[in-house]
């Protein structure tokens, strides 16, 4: 693979991990040694760029992780047709419990998954961080490679306070217009698309939520300031509206 091709694969893998926000977690079964145990679950992305999961202390996968923390998270892009042509990512990782998770990090997770607040407070769900060891990325049929953790690492350079301030500005200024992002992705026209909000951001993209649906808007380049993000989203929404009017 050329340097350009490798860089494209790394960018695609990073966006897939940051934007899909749910996948299949495979743990090593305690009840049936030697067999993997798969669980479908959501995740958010921590400040270190790696998945953060909230799981019940009673769940099979949690008990499996308590015995053997090595696990595997598989993420696949959405799409129709031949699934072998879709991008997917397999992340070999070690699950680390976070009993003293910072409040701001937990609150960020709850912006993505509001139901998690009650799970955490009332149902004894616990946070775990997945620390990748190695990542296997398939960019489509016949395109696959291992990617080292260091190549995929992406720390969020925005502080919690900076991120929250930019999100509030986006929601105040563009709240009603954000619905077009979902409509452009095939959300049924005529359905209620109020209540769309920006819930998270990092230098590579902006995450939106509509009810229980999440959507990532990847940036065309790395943005290191709120001003750059505001300029981009203003232009992006204007172009989306112009495209809608032409249809």
PDB file of C-alpha atoms in Angstrom:
ATOM      1  CA  UNK A   1       0.000   0.000   0.000  1.00  0.00           C
ATOM      2  CA  UNK A   2       1.303   3.482  -0.876  1.00  0.00           C
ATOM      3  CA  UNK A   3       1.881   6.126   1.782  1.00  0.00           C
ATOM      4  CA  UNK A   4      -1.213   7.949   0.529  1.00  0.00           C
ATOM      5  CA  UNK A   5      -3.267   4.778   0.654  1.00  0.00           C
ATOM      6  CA  UNK A   6      -2.061   4.013   4.150  1.00  0.00           C
ATOM      7  CA  UNK A   7      -2.887   7.528   5.340  1.00  0.00           C
ATOM      8  CA  UNK A   8      -6.355   7.264   3.799  1.00  0.00           C
ATOM      9  CA  UNK A   9      -6.891   3.945   5.592  1.00  0.00           C
ATOM     10  CA  UNK A  10      -5.856   5.447   8.922  1.00  0.00           C
ATOM     11  CA  UNK A  11      -8.196   8.436   8.457  1.00  0.00           C
ATOM     12  CA  UNK A  12     -11.087   6.191   7.438  1.00  0.00           C
ATOM     13  CA  UNK A  13     -10.505   3.857  10.377  1.00  0.00           C
ATOM     14  CA  UNK A  14     -10.366   6.766  12.804  1.00  0.00           C
ATOM     15  CA  UNK A  15     -13.597   8.275  11.497  1.00  0.00           C
ATOM     16  CA  UNK A  16     -15.329   4.894  11.605  1.00  0.00           C
ATOM     17  CA  UNK A  17     -14.336   4.312  15.235  1.00  0.00           C
ATOM     18  CA  UNK A  18     -15.233   7.883  16.242  1.00  0.00           C
ATOM     19  CA  UNK A  19     -18.507   8.025  14.358  1.00  0.00           C
ATOM     20  CA  UNK A  20     -20.214   4.632  14.528  1.00  0.00           C
ATOM     21  CA  UNK A  21     -20.636   4.630  18.328  1.00  0.00           C
ATOM     22  CA  UNK A  22     -21.914   1.063  18.625  1.00  0.00           C
ATOM     23  CA  UNK A  23     -20.451  -2.309  17.886  1.00  0.00           C
ATOM     24  CA  UNK A  24     -20.036  -5.915  18.971  1.00  0.00           C
ATOM     25  CA  UNK A  25     -17.884  -6.543  22.021  1.00  0.00           C
ATOM     26  CA  UNK A  26     -16.393 -10.038  22.154  1.00  0.00           C
ATOM     27  CA  UNK A  27     -15.250 -11.240  25.570  1.00  0.00           C
ATOM     28  CA  UNK A  28     -13.862 -14.578  26.696  1.00  0.00           C
ATOM     29  CA  UNK A  29     -16.626 -16.713  28.180  1.00  0.00           C
ATOM     30  CA  UNK A  30     -16.230 -17.813  31.790  1.00  0.00           C
ATOM     31  CA  UNK A  31     -19.002 -20.384  31.504  1.00  0.00           C
ATOM     32  CA  UNK A  32     -17.653 -21.900  28.296  1.00  0.00           C
ATOM     33  CA  UNK A  33     -13.842 -21.506  28.336  1.00  0.00           C
ATOM     34  CA  UNK A  34     -12.273 -21.072  24.937  1.00  0.00           C
ATOM     35  CA  UNK A  35     -15.396 -19.629  23.338  1.00  0.00           C
ATOM     36  CA  UNK A  36     -15.905 -15.927  22.553  1.00  0.00           C
ATOM     37  CA  UNK A  37     -19.065 -14.220  23.820  1.00  0.00           C
ATOM     38  CA  UNK A  38     -20.489 -11.404  21.684  1.00  0.00           C
ATOM     39  CA  UNK A  39     -22.520  -8.453  22.988  1.00  0.00           C
ATOM     40  CA  UNK A  40     -24.000  -5.529  21.080  1.00  0.00           C
ATOM     41  CA  UNK A  41     -23.460  -2.241  22.912  1.00  0.00           C
ATOM     42  CA  UNK A  42     -22.983   1.517  22.448  1.00  0.00           C
ATOM     43  CA  UNK A  43     -19.848   3.472  23.241  1.00  0.00           C
ATOM     44  CA  UNK A  44     -18.671   7.049  23.318  1.00  0.00           C
ATOM     45  CA  UNK A  45     -15.147   8.307  22.715  1.00  0.00           C
ATOM     46  CA  UNK A  46     -13.055   9.413  25.677  1.00  0.00           C
ATOM     47  CA  UNK A  47     -10.623  12.315  25.725  1.00  0.00           C
ATOM     48  CA  UNK A  48      -7.844   9.910  24.801  1.00  0.00           C
ATOM     49  CA  UNK A  49      -9.701   8.956  21.624  1.00  0.00           C
ATOM     50  CA  UNK A  50     -10.593   5.421  22.708  1.00  0.00           C
ATOM     51  CA  UNK A  51     -13.982   3.798  23.375  1.00  0.00           C
ATOM     52  CA  UNK A  52     -15.771   4.311  26.678  1.00  0.00           C
ATOM     53  CA  UNK A  53     -18.507   1.806  27.558  1.00  0.00           C
ATOM     54  CA  UNK A  54     -21.142   1.687  30.304  1.00  0.00           C
ATOM     55  CA  UNK A  55     -22.124  -1.859  31.269  1.00  0.00           C
ATOM     56  CA  UNK A  56     -24.142  -3.632  33.960  1.00  0.00           C
ATOM     57  CA  UNK A  57     -22.321  -5.465  36.735  1.00  0.00           C
ATOM     58  CA  UNK A  58     -24.765  -8.336  36.154  1.00  0.00           C
ATOM     59  CA  UNK A  59     -24.094  -8.698  32.413  1.00  0.00           C
ATOM     60  CA  UNK A  60     -22.273 -11.751  31.108  1.00  0.00           C
ATOM     61  CA  UNK A  61     -19.737  -9.610  29.280  1.00  0.00           C
ATOM     62  CA  UNK A  62     -18.921  -7.659  32.452  1.00  0.00           C
ATOM     63  CA  UNK A  63     -18.253 -10.837  34.406  1.00  0.00           C
ATOM     64  CA  UNK A  64     -16.166 -12.120  31.540  1.00  0.00           C
ATOM     65  CA  UNK A  65     -14.083  -8.930  31.570  1.00  0.00           C
ATOM     66  CA  UNK A  66     -13.584  -9.175  35.340  1.00  0.00           C
ATOM     67  CA  UNK A  67     -11.908 -12.528  34.767  1.00  0.00           C
ATOM     68  CA  UNK A  68     -10.106 -11.765  31.506  1.00  0.00           C
ATOM     69  CA  UNK A  69      -9.929  -8.073  30.478  1.00  0.00           C
ATOM     70  CA  UNK A  70      -8.685  -8.793  26.960  1.00  0.00           C
ATOM     71  CA  UNK A  71     -11.513  -8.273  24.497  1.00  0.00           C
ATOM     72  CA  UNK A  72     -12.369  -7.268  20.937  1.00  0.00           C
ATOM     73  CA  UNK A  73     -14.665  -4.523  19.646  1.00  0.00           C
ATOM     74  CA  UNK A  74     -15.908  -4.866  16.061  1.00  0.00           C
ATOM     75  CA  UNK A  75     -17.447  -1.858  14.315  1.00  0.00           C
ATOM     76  CA  UNK A  76     -18.970  -1.768  10.824  1.00  0.00           C
ATOM     77  CA  UNK A  77     -20.233   1.102   8.712  1.00  0.00           C
ATOM     78  CA  UNK A  78     -23.904   1.177   7.819  1.00  0.00           C
ATOM     79  CA  UNK A  79     -24.897   0.236   4.311  1.00  0.00           C
ATOM     80  CA  UNK A  80     -26.912  -2.050   2.079  1.00  0.00           C
ATOM     81  CA  UNK A  81     -26.011  -4.744  -0.389  1.00  0.00           C
ATOM     82  CA  UNK A  82     -22.845  -6.826  -0.160  1.00  0.00           C
ATOM     83  CA  UNK A  83     -21.622  -6.443   3.429  1.00  0.00           C
ATOM     84  CA  UNK A  84     -18.145  -7.542   2.348  1.00  0.00           C
ATOM     85  CA  UNK A  85     -17.726  -4.192   0.610  1.00  0.00           C
ATOM     86  CA  UNK A  86     -18.404  -2.215   3.811  1.00  0.00           C
ATOM     87  CA  UNK A  87     -15.686  -0.737   5.986  1.00  0.00           C
ATOM     88  CA  UNK A  88     -15.201  -2.501   9.304  1.00  0.00           C
ATOM     89  CA  UNK A  89     -12.762  -2.377  12.134  1.00  0.00           C
ATOM     90  CA  UNK A  90     -11.682  -4.896  14.739  1.00  0.00           C
ATOM     91  CA  UNK A  91     -10.090  -3.412  17.837  1.00  0.00           C
ATOM     92  CA  UNK A  92      -8.135  -5.761  20.103  1.00  0.00           C
ATOM     93  CA  UNK A  93      -8.198  -4.104  23.509  1.00  0.00           C
ATOM     94  CA  UNK A  94      -7.903  -4.384  27.268  1.00  0.00           C
ATOM     95  CA  UNK A  95     -10.925  -3.243  29.277  1.00  0.00           C
ATOM     96  CA  UNK A  96     -10.058  -1.057  32.258  1.00  0.00           C
ATOM     97  CA  UNK A  97     -12.698  -0.245  34.919  1.00  0.00           C
ATOM     98  CA  UNK A  98     -13.162   3.447  35.759  1.00  0.00           C
ATOM     99  CA  UNK A  99     -14.625   3.492  39.282  1.00  0.00           C
ATOM    100  CA  UNK A 100     -13.679   7.155  39.760  1.00  0.00           C
ATOM    101  CA  UNK A 101     -14.598   8.458  36.320  1.00  0.00           C
ATOM    102  CA  UNK A 102     -14.440  12.287  36.139  1.00  0.00           C
ATOM    103  CA  UNK A 103     -17.923  13.778  36.317  1.00  0.00           C
ATOM    104  CA  UNK A 104     -17.401  15.789  33.119  1.00  0.00           C
ATOM    105  CA  UNK A 105     -16.452  12.641  31.184  1.00  0.00           C
ATOM    106  CA  UNK A 106     -19.527  10.775  32.424  1.00  0.00           C
ATOM    107  CA  UNK A 107     -21.741  13.754  31.557  1.00  0.00           C
ATOM    108  CA  UNK A 108     -20.293  13.818  28.057  1.00  0.00           C
ATOM    109  CA  UNK A 109     -21.224  10.142  27.616  1.00  0.00           C
ATOM    110  CA  UNK A 110     -24.760  10.895  28.821  1.00  0.00           C
ATOM    111  CA  UNK A 111     -25.156  13.594  26.138  1.00  0.00           C
ATOM    112  CA  UNK A 112     -24.789  10.807  23.574  1.00  0.00           C
ATOM    113  CA  UNK A 113     -26.828   8.257  25.516  1.00  0.00           C
ATOM    114  CA  UNK A 114     -29.185  10.046  27.974  1.00  0.00           C
ATOM    115  CA  UNK A 115     -30.665   6.769  29.201  1.00  0.00           C
ATOM    116  CA  UNK A 116     -27.234   5.891  30.557  1.00  0.00           C
ATOM    117  CA  UNK A 117     -27.642   8.401  33.384  1.00  0.00           C
ATOM    118  CA  UNK A 118     -30.301   6.305  35.108  1.00  0.00           C
ATOM    119  CA  UNK A 119     -28.479   3.084  34.311  1.00  0.00           C
ATOM    120  CA  UNK A 120     -25.406   4.470  36.051  1.00  0.00           C
ATOM    121  CA  UNK A 121     -27.206   6.021  39.010  1.00  0.00           C
ATOM    122  CA  UNK A 122     -29.972   3.504  39.670  1.00  0.00           C
ATOM    123  CA  UNK A 123     -28.972   0.189  38.090  1.00  0.00           C
ATOM    124  CA  UNK A 124     -25.310  -0.057  39.051  1.00  0.00           C
ATOM    125  CA  UNK A 125     -23.869   0.206  35.552  1.00  0.00           C
ATOM    126  CA  UNK A 126     -20.112   0.861  35.507  1.00  0.00           C
ATOM    127  CA  UNK A 127     -17.789   2.632  33.086  1.00  0.00           C
ATOM    128  CA  UNK A 128     -14.908   0.857  31.370  1.00  0.00           C
ATOM    129  CA  UNK A 129     -12.261   2.239  29.026  1.00  0.00           C
ATOM    130  CA  UNK A 130     -11.068   0.098  26.128  1.00  0.00           C
ATOM    131  CA  UNK A 131      -7.295   0.430  25.671  1.00  0.00           C
ATOM    132  CA  UNK A 132      -6.458  -0.793  22.144  1.00  0.00           C
ATOM    133  CA  UNK A 133      -3.510  -3.088  21.577  1.00  0.00           C
ATOM    134  CA  UNK A 134      -3.875  -3.329  17.794  1.00  0.00           C
ATOM    135  CA  UNK A 135      -6.500  -2.528  15.172  1.00  0.00           C
ATOM    136  CA  UNK A 136      -7.418  -4.483  12.046  1.00  0.00           C
ATOM    137  CA  UNK A 137      -9.139  -2.370   9.415  1.00  0.00           C
ATOM    138  CA  UNK A 138     -10.962  -3.563   6.300  1.00  0.00           C
ATOM    139  CA  UNK A 139     -11.596  -0.719   3.883  1.00  0.00           C
ATOM    140  CA  UNK A 140     -13.724  -2.830   1.566  1.00  0.00           C
ATOM    141  CA  UNK A 141     -13.492  -6.072  -0.381  1.00  0.00           C
ATOM    142  CA  UNK A 142      -9.821  -7.054  -0.747  1.00  0.00           C
ATOM    143  CA  UNK A 143      -8.511  -4.094   1.266  1.00  0.00           C
ATOM    144  CA  UNK A 144      -7.320  -4.957   4.762  1.00  0.00           C
ATOM    145  CA  UNK A 145      -4.412  -4.157   7.063  1.00  0.00           C
ATOM    146  CA  UNK A 146      -3.274  -3.987  10.669  1.00  0.00           C
ATOM    147  CA  UNK A 147      -2.937  -0.476  12.077  1.00  0.00           C
ATOM    148  CA  UNK A 148      -0.821   0.233  15.129  1.00  0.00           C
ATOM    149  CA  UNK A 149      -2.391   1.961  18.097  1.00  0.00           C
ATOM    150  CA  UNK A 150      -0.016   4.908  17.703  1.00  0.00           C
ATOM    151  CA  UNK A 151      -1.216   5.523  14.122  1.00  0.00           C
ATOM    152  CA  UNK A 152      -4.861   5.681  15.169  1.00  0.00           C
ATOM    153  CA  UNK A 153      -4.395   7.670  18.349  1.00  0.00           C
ATOM    154  CA  UNK A 154      -6.380  10.920  18.449  1.00  0.00           C
ATOM    155  CA  UNK A 155      -6.556  12.946  21.650  1.00  0.00           C
ATOM    156  CA  UNK A 156      -9.274  15.564  21.867  1.00  0.00           C
ATOM    157  CA  UNK A 157      -7.468  18.891  22.053  1.00  0.00           C
ATOM    158  CA  UNK A 158     -10.631  20.703  23.149  1.00  0.00           C
ATOM    159  CA  UNK A 159     -11.066  20.900  26.909  1.00  0.00           C
ATOM    160  CA  UNK A 160     -14.442  19.891  28.333  1.00  0.00           C
ATOM    161  CA  UNK A 161     -15.225  23.589  28.891  1.00  0.00           C
ATOM    162  CA  UNK A 162     -14.221  24.581  25.344  1.00  0.00           C
ATOM    163  CA  UNK A 163     -16.228  21.746  23.830  1.00  0.00           C
ATOM    164  CA  UNK A 164     -19.330  22.585  25.845  1.00  0.00           C
ATOM    165  CA  UNK A 165     -19.095  26.267  24.921  1.00  0.00           C
ATOM    166  CA  UNK A 166     -18.847  25.511  21.185  1.00  0.00           C
ATOM    167  CA  UNK A 167     -21.717  23.010  21.379  1.00  0.00           C
ATOM    168  CA  UNK A 168     -23.943  25.540  23.116  1.00  0.00           C
ATOM    169  CA  UNK A 169     -23.111  28.119  20.453  1.00  0.00           C
ATOM    170  CA  UNK A 170     -23.902  25.666  17.650  1.00  0.00           C
ATOM    171  CA  UNK A 171     -27.207  24.629  19.222  1.00  0.00           C
ATOM    172  CA  UNK A 172     -28.251  28.229  19.932  1.00  0.00           C
ATOM    173  CA  UNK A 173     -27.374  29.479  16.470  1.00  0.00           C
ATOM    174  CA  UNK A 174     -28.160  26.488  14.244  1.00  0.00           C
ATOM    175  CA  UNK A 175     -30.479  24.265  16.307  1.00  0.00           C
ATOM    176  CA  UNK A 176     -33.372  24.288  13.823  1.00  0.00           C
ATOM    177  CA  UNK A 177     -31.083  23.967  10.820  1.00  0.00           C
ATOM    178  CA  UNK A 178     -29.270  20.884  12.115  1.00  0.00           C
ATOM    179  CA  UNK A 179     -32.287  18.770  11.140  1.00  0.00           C
ATOM    180  CA  UNK A 180     -31.195  19.085   7.502  1.00  0.00           C
ATOM    181  CA  UNK A 181     -28.133  16.989   8.311  1.00  0.00           C
ATOM    182  CA  UNK A 182     -30.399  14.073   9.212  1.00  0.00           C
ATOM    183  CA  UNK A 183     -32.698  14.676   6.248  1.00  0.00           C
ATOM    184  CA  UNK A 184     -29.671  14.623   3.948  1.00  0.00           C
ATOM    185  CA  UNK A 185     -28.819  11.198   5.392  1.00  0.00           C
ATOM    186  CA  UNK A 186     -32.228   9.775   4.505  1.00  0.00           C
ATOM    187  CA  UNK A 187     -34.313  10.661   7.547  1.00  0.00           C
ATOM    188  CA  UNK A 188     -37.957  10.388   6.378  1.00  0.00           C
ATOM    189  CA  UNK A 189     -39.272  13.744   5.226  1.00  0.00           C
ATOM    190  CA  UNK A 190     -42.296  14.982   7.118  1.00  0.00           C
ATOM    191  CA  UNK A 191     -41.295  13.233  10.339  1.00  0.00           C
ATOM    192  CA  UNK A 192     -40.634  15.329  13.434  1.00  0.00           C
ATOM    193  CA  UNK A 193     -36.964  16.259  13.347  1.00  0.00           C
ATOM    194  CA  UNK A 194     -37.106  18.863  16.063  1.00  0.00           C
ATOM    195  CA  UNK A 195     -34.899  18.334  19.055  1.00  0.00           C
ATOM    196  CA  UNK A 196     -31.716  17.806  17.057  1.00  0.00           C
ATOM    197  CA  UNK A 197     -28.672  18.839  19.058  1.00  0.00           C
ATOM    198  CA  UNK A 198     -24.904  18.830  18.790  1.00  0.00           C
ATOM    199  CA  UNK A 199     -23.619  16.566  21.573  1.00  0.00           C
ATOM    200  CA  UNK A 200     -19.884  16.282  21.037  1.00  0.00           C
ATOM    201  CA  UNK A 201     -16.932  17.356  18.944  1.00  0.00           C
ATOM    202  CA  UNK A 202     -13.237  16.768  18.428  1.00  0.00           C
ATOM    203  CA  UNK A 203     -10.709  18.089  15.884  1.00  0.00           C
ATOM    204  CA  UNK A 204     -11.976  15.599  13.289  1.00  0.00           C
ATOM    205  CA  UNK A 205     -15.736  15.885  13.496  1.00  0.00           C
ATOM    206  CA  UNK A 206     -19.016  16.992  15.055  1.00  0.00           C
ATOM    207  CA  UNK A 207     -21.582  14.586  16.535  1.00  0.00           C
ATOM    208  CA  UNK A 208     -25.351  15.220  16.437  1.00  0.00           C
ATOM    209  CA  UNK A 209     -28.194  13.425  18.182  1.00  0.00           C
ATOM    210  CA  UNK A 210     -31.857  13.134  17.234  1.00  0.00           C
ATOM    211  CA  UNK A 211     -33.771  11.036  19.798  1.00  0.00           C
ATOM    212  CA  UNK A 212     -31.868   7.731  19.809  1.00  0.00           C
ATOM    213  CA  UNK A 213     -30.096   8.341  16.502  1.00  0.00           C
ATOM    214  CA  UNK A 214     -26.550   9.669  16.253  1.00  0.00           C
ATOM    215  CA  UNK A 215     -24.875  11.227  13.235  1.00  0.00           C
ATOM    216  CA  UNK A 216     -21.255  12.255  12.769  1.00  0.00           C
ATOM    217  CA  UNK A 217     -20.260  15.100  10.463  1.00  0.00           C
ATOM    218  CA  UNK A 218     -16.571  14.639   9.609  1.00  0.00           C
ATOM    219  CA  UNK A 219     -14.559  17.812   9.111  1.00  0.00           C
ATOM    220  CA  UNK A 220     -12.625  18.241   5.843  1.00  0.00           C
ATOM    221  CA  UNK A 221      -9.471  18.936   7.871  1.00  0.00           C
ATOM    222  CA  UNK A 222      -8.356  19.061  11.490  1.00  0.00           C
ATOM    223  CA  UNK A 223      -9.917  22.004  13.341  1.00  0.00           C
ATOM    224  CA  UNK A 224      -8.240  23.302  16.477  1.00  0.00           C
ATOM    225  CA  UNK A 225     -10.564  26.183  17.336  1.00  0.00           C
ATOM    226  CA  UNK A 226     -14.242  26.848  17.832  1.00  0.00           C
ATOM    227  CA  UNK A 227     -14.081  29.700  15.330  1.00  0.00           C
ATOM    228  CA  UNK A 228     -12.967  27.335  12.562  1.00  0.00           C
ATOM    229  CA  UNK A 229     -15.783  24.939  13.398  1.00  0.00           C
ATOM    230  CA  UNK A 230     -18.391  27.730  13.342  1.00  0.00           C
ATOM    231  CA  UNK A 231     -17.152  28.952   9.953  1.00  0.00           C
ATOM    232  CA  UNK A 232     -17.290  25.426   8.550  1.00  0.00           C
ATOM    233  CA  UNK A 233     -20.749  24.518   9.844  1.00  0.00           C
ATOM    234  CA  UNK A 234     -22.179  27.813   8.581  1.00  0.00           C
ATOM    235  CA  UNK A 235     -20.893  26.998   5.104  1.00  0.00           C
ATOM    236  CA  UNK A 236     -21.906  23.330   5.357  1.00  0.00           C
ATOM    237  CA  UNK A 237     -25.522  24.107   6.306  1.00  0.00           C
ATOM    238  CA  UNK A 238     -25.771  26.729   3.578  1.00  0.00           C
ATOM    239  CA  UNK A 239     -24.580  24.227   0.960  1.00  0.00           C
ATOM    240  CA  UNK A 240     -26.993  21.595   2.296  1.00  0.00           C
ATOM    241  CA  UNK A 241     -29.899  24.035   1.994  1.00  0.00           C
ATOM    242  CA  UNK A 242     -28.918  25.008  -1.558  1.00  0.00           C
ATOM    243  CA  UNK A 243     -28.745  21.351  -2.540  1.00  0.00           C
ATOM    244  CA  UNK A 244     -32.194  20.726  -1.003  1.00  0.00           C
ATOM    245  CA  UNK A 245     -33.734  23.587  -2.984  1.00  0.00           C
ATOM    246  CA  UNK A 246     -32.388  22.183  -6.262  1.00  0.00           C
ATOM    247  CA  UNK A 247     -34.026  18.804  -5.731  1.00  0.00           C
TER     248      UNK A 247
END
